[in-house]
PDB file of C-alpha atoms in Angstrom:
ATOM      1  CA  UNK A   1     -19.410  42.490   9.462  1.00  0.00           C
ATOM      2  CA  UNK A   2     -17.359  38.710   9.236  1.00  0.00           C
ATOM      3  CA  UNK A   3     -19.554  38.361   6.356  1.00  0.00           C
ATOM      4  CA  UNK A   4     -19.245  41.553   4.280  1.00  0.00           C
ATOM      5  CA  UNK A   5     -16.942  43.537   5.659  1.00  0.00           C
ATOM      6  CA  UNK A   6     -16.746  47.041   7.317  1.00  0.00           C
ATOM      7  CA  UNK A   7     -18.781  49.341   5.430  1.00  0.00           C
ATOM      8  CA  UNK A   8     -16.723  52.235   4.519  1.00  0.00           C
ATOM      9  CA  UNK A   9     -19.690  54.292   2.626  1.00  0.00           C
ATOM     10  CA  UNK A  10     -23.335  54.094   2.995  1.00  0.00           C
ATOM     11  CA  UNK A  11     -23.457  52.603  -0.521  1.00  0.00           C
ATOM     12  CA  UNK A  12     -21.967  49.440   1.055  1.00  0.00           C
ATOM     13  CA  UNK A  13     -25.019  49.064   3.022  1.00  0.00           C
ATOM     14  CA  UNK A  14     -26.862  47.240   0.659  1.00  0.00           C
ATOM     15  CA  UNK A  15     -24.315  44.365   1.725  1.00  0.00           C
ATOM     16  CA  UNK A  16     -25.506  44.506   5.085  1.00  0.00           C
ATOM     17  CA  UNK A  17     -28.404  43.057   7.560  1.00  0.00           C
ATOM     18  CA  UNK A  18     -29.559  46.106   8.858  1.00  0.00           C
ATOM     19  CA  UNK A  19     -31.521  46.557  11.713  1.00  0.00           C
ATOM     20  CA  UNK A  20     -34.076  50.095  11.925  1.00  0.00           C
ATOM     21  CA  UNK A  21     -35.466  52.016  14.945  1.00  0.00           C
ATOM     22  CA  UNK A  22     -38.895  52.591  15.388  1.00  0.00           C
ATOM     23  CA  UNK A  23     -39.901  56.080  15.878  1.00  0.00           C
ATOM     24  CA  UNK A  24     -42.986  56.318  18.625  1.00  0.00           C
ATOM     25  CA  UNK A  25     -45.431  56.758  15.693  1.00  0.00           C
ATOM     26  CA  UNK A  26     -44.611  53.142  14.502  1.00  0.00           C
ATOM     27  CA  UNK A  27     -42.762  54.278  11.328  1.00  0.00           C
ATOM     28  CA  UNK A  28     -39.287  52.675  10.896  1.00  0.00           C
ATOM     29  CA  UNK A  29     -36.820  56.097  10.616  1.00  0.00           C
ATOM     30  CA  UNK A  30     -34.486  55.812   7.585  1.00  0.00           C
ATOM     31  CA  UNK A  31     -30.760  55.996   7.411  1.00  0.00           C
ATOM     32  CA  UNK A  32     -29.296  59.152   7.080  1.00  0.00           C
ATOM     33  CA  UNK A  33     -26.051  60.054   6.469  1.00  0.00           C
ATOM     34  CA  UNK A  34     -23.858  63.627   4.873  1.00  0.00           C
ATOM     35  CA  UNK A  35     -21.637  63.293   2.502  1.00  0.00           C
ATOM     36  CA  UNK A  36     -18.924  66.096   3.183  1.00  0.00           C
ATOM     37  CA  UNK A  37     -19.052  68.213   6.834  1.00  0.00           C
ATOM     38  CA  UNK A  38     -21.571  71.113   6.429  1.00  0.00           C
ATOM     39  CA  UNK A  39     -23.563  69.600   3.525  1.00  0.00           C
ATOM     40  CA  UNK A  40     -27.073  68.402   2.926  1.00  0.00           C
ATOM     41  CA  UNK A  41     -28.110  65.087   4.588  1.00  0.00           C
ATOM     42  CA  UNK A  42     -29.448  62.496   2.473  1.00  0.00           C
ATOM     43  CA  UNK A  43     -31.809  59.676   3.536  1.00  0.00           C
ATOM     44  CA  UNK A  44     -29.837  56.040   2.331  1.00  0.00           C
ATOM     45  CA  UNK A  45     -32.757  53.489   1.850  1.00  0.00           C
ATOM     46  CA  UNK A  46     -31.633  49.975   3.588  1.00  0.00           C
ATOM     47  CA  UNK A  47     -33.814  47.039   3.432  1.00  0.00           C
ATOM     48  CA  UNK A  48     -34.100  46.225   7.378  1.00  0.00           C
ATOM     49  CA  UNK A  49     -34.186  42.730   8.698  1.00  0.00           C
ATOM     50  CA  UNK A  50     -35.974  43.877  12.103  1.00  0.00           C
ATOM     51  CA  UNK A  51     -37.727  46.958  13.149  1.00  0.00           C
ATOM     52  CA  UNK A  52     -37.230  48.138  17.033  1.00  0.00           C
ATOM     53  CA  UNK A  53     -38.831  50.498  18.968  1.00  0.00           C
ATOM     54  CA  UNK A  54     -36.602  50.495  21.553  1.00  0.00           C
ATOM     55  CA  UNK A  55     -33.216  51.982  21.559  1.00  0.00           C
ATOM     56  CA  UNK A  56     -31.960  49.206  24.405  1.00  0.00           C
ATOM     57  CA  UNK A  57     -32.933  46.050  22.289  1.00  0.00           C
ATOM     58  CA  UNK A  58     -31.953  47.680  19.046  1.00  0.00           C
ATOM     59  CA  UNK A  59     -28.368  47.827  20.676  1.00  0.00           C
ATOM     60  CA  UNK A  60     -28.863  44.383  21.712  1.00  0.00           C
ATOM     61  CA  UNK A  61     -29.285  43.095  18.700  1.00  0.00           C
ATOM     62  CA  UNK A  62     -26.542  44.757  17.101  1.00  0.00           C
ATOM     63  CA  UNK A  63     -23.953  43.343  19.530  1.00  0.00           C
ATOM     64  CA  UNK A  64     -25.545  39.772  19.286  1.00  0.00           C
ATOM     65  CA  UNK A  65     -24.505  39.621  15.488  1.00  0.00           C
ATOM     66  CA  UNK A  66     -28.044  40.292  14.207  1.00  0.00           C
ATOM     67  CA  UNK A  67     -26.930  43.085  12.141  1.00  0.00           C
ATOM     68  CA  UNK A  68     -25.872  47.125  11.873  1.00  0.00           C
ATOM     69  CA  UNK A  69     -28.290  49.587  13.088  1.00  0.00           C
ATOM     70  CA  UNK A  70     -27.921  53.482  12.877  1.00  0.00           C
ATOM     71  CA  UNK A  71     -28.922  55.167  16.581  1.00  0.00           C
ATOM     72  CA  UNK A  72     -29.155  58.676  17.996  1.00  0.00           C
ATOM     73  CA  UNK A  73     -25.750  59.643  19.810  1.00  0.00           C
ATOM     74  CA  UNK A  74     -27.856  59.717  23.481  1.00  0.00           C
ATOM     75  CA  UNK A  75     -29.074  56.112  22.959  1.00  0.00           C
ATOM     76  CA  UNK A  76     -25.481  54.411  22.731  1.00  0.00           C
ATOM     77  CA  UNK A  77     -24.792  53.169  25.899  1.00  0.00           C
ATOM     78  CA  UNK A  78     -21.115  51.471  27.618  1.00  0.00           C
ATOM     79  CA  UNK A  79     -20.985  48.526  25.037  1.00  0.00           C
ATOM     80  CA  UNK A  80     -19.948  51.327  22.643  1.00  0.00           C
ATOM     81  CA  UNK A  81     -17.299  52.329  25.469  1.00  0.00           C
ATOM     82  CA  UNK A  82     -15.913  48.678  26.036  1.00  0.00           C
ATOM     83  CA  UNK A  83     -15.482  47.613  22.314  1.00  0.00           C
ATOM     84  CA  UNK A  84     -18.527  44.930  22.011  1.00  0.00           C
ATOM     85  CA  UNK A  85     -19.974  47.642  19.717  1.00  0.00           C
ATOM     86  CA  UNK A  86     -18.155  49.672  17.392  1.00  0.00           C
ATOM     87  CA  UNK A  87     -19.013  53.002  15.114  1.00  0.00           C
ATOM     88  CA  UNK A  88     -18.506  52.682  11.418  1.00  0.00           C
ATOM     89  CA  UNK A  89     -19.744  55.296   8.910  1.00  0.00           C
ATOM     90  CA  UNK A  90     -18.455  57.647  11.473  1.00  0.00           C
ATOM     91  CA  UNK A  91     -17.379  60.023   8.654  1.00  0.00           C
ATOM     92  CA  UNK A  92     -21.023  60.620   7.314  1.00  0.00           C
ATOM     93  CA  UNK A  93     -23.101  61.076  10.751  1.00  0.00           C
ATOM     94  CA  UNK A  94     -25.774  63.527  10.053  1.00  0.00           C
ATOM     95  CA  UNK A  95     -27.474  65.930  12.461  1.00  0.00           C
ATOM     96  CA  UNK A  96     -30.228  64.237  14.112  1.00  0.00           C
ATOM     97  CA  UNK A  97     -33.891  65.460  14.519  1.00  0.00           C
ATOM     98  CA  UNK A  98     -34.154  69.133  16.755  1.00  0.00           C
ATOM     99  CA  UNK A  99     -35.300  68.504  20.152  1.00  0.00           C
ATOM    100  CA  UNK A 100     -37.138  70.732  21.848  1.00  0.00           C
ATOM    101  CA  UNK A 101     -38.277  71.412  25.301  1.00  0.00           C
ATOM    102  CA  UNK A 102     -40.790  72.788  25.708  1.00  0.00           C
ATOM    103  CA  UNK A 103     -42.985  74.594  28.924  1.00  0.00           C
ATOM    104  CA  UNK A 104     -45.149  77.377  30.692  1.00  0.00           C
ATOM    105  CA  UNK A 105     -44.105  81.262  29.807  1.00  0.00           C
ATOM    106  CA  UNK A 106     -42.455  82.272  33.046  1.00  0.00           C
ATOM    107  CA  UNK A 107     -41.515  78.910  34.244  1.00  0.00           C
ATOM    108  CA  UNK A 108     -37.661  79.625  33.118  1.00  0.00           C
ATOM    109  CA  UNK A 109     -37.404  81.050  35.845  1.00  0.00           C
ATOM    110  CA  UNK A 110     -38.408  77.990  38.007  1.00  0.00           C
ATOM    111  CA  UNK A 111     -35.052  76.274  39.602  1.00  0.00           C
ATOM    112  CA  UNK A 112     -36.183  73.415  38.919  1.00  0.00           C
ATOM    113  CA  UNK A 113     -37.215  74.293  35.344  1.00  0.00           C
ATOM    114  CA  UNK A 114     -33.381  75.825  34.992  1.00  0.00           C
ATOM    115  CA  UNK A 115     -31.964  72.629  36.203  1.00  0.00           C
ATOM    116  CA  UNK A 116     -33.786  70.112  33.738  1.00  0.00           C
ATOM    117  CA  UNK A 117     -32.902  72.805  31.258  1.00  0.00           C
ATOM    118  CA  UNK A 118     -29.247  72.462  31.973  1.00  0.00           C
ATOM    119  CA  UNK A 119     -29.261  68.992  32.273  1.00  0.00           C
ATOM    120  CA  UNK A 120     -30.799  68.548  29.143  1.00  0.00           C
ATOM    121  CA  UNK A 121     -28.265  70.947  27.432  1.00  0.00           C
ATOM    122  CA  UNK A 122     -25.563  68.716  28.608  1.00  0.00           C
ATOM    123  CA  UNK A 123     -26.809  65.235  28.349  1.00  0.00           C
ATOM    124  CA  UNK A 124     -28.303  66.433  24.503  1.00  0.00           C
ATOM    125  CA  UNK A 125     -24.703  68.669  23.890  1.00  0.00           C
ATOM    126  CA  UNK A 126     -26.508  71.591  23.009  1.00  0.00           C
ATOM    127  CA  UNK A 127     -24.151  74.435  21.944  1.00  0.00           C
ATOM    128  CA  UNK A 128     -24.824  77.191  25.388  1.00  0.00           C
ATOM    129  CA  UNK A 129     -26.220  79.646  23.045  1.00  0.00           C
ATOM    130  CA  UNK A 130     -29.116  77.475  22.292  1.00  0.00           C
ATOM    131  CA  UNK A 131     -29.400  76.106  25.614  1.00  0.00           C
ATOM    132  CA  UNK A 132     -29.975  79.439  27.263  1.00  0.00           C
ATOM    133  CA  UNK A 133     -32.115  80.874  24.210  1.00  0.00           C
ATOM    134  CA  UNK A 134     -35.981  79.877  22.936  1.00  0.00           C
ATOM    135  CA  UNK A 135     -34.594  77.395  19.821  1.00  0.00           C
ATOM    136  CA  UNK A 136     -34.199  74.605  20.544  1.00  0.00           C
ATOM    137  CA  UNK A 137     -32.535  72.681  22.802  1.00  0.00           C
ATOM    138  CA  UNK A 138     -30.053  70.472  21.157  1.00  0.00           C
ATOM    139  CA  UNK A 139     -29.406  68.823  17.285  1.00  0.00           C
ATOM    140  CA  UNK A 140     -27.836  65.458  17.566  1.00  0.00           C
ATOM    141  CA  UNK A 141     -25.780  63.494  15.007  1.00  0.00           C
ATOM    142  CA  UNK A 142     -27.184  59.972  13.875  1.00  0.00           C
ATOM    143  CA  UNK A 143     -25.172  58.570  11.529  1.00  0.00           C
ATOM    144  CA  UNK A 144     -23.914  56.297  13.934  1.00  0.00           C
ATOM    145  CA  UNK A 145     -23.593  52.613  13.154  1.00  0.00           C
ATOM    146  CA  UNK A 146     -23.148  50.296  15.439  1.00  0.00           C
ATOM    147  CA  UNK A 147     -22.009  46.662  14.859  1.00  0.00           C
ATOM    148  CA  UNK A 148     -20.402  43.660  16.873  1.00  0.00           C
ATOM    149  CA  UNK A 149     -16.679  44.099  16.819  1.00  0.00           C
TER     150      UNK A 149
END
């Protein structure tokens, strides 16, 4: 960001090293970002210096300088807390991929079942309907960008 700048729309991407995350069938998962609250996401195509499949290095190499990369909001970890990472973009994070958990009809009722349930629904910020119901279990935002400060 010393070299270009803060991004202040996806469109200023294309000025940027971007690093991508590996999804766990090898394919590098595109930037996507909304345009106005509520609306469609839209995928951004960024030419990525690196592809990572995993989230811990991919943060890594964002706060090392190597470039901006766009993670789901349960991979960010305390260097987004203490500053060495920052958010940009903020204003266009999409809704991530549905999770889903998934397990034996009947087992609900399980306490231990009910407690990864719940902890799931917390650490994922599922909205308590969902949590409690068959959909599933949370949506997450991703437009997150996170660069050196």
């Amino acid at each position: 960001m010393a070299r270009h700048g803060t991004p202040e729309r996806p469109a200023d991407l294309a000025r940027h090293t971007c690093l991508k995350f590996v999804d766990p069938r090898g394919r590098a998962r595109e930037w996507r970002f909304q345009e106005t609250p509520g609306g469609p996401a839209r995928v951004v195509r960024t030419d990525a210096a690196m592809d990572v499949d995993f989230g811990p290095a991919l943060l890594d190499l964002a706060a090392a300088g190597a470039g901006l990369c766009q993670v789901l909001d349960f991979m960010r970890d305390a260097r987004t807390q203490d500053g060495s990472l920052v958010e940009v973009l903020a204003s266009y994070a999409a809704e991530g991929p549905p999770v889903h958990a998934v397990f034996l009809a009947g087992r609900r009722a399980v306490p231990r079942v009910r407690v990864l349930l719940q902890a799931l629904s917390e650490a994922l910020g599922a909205p308590p309907e969902q949590a409690r119901g068959a959909a599933p279990a949370a949506q997450r935002r991703t437009g997150r960008r996170s660069a050196p400060r």
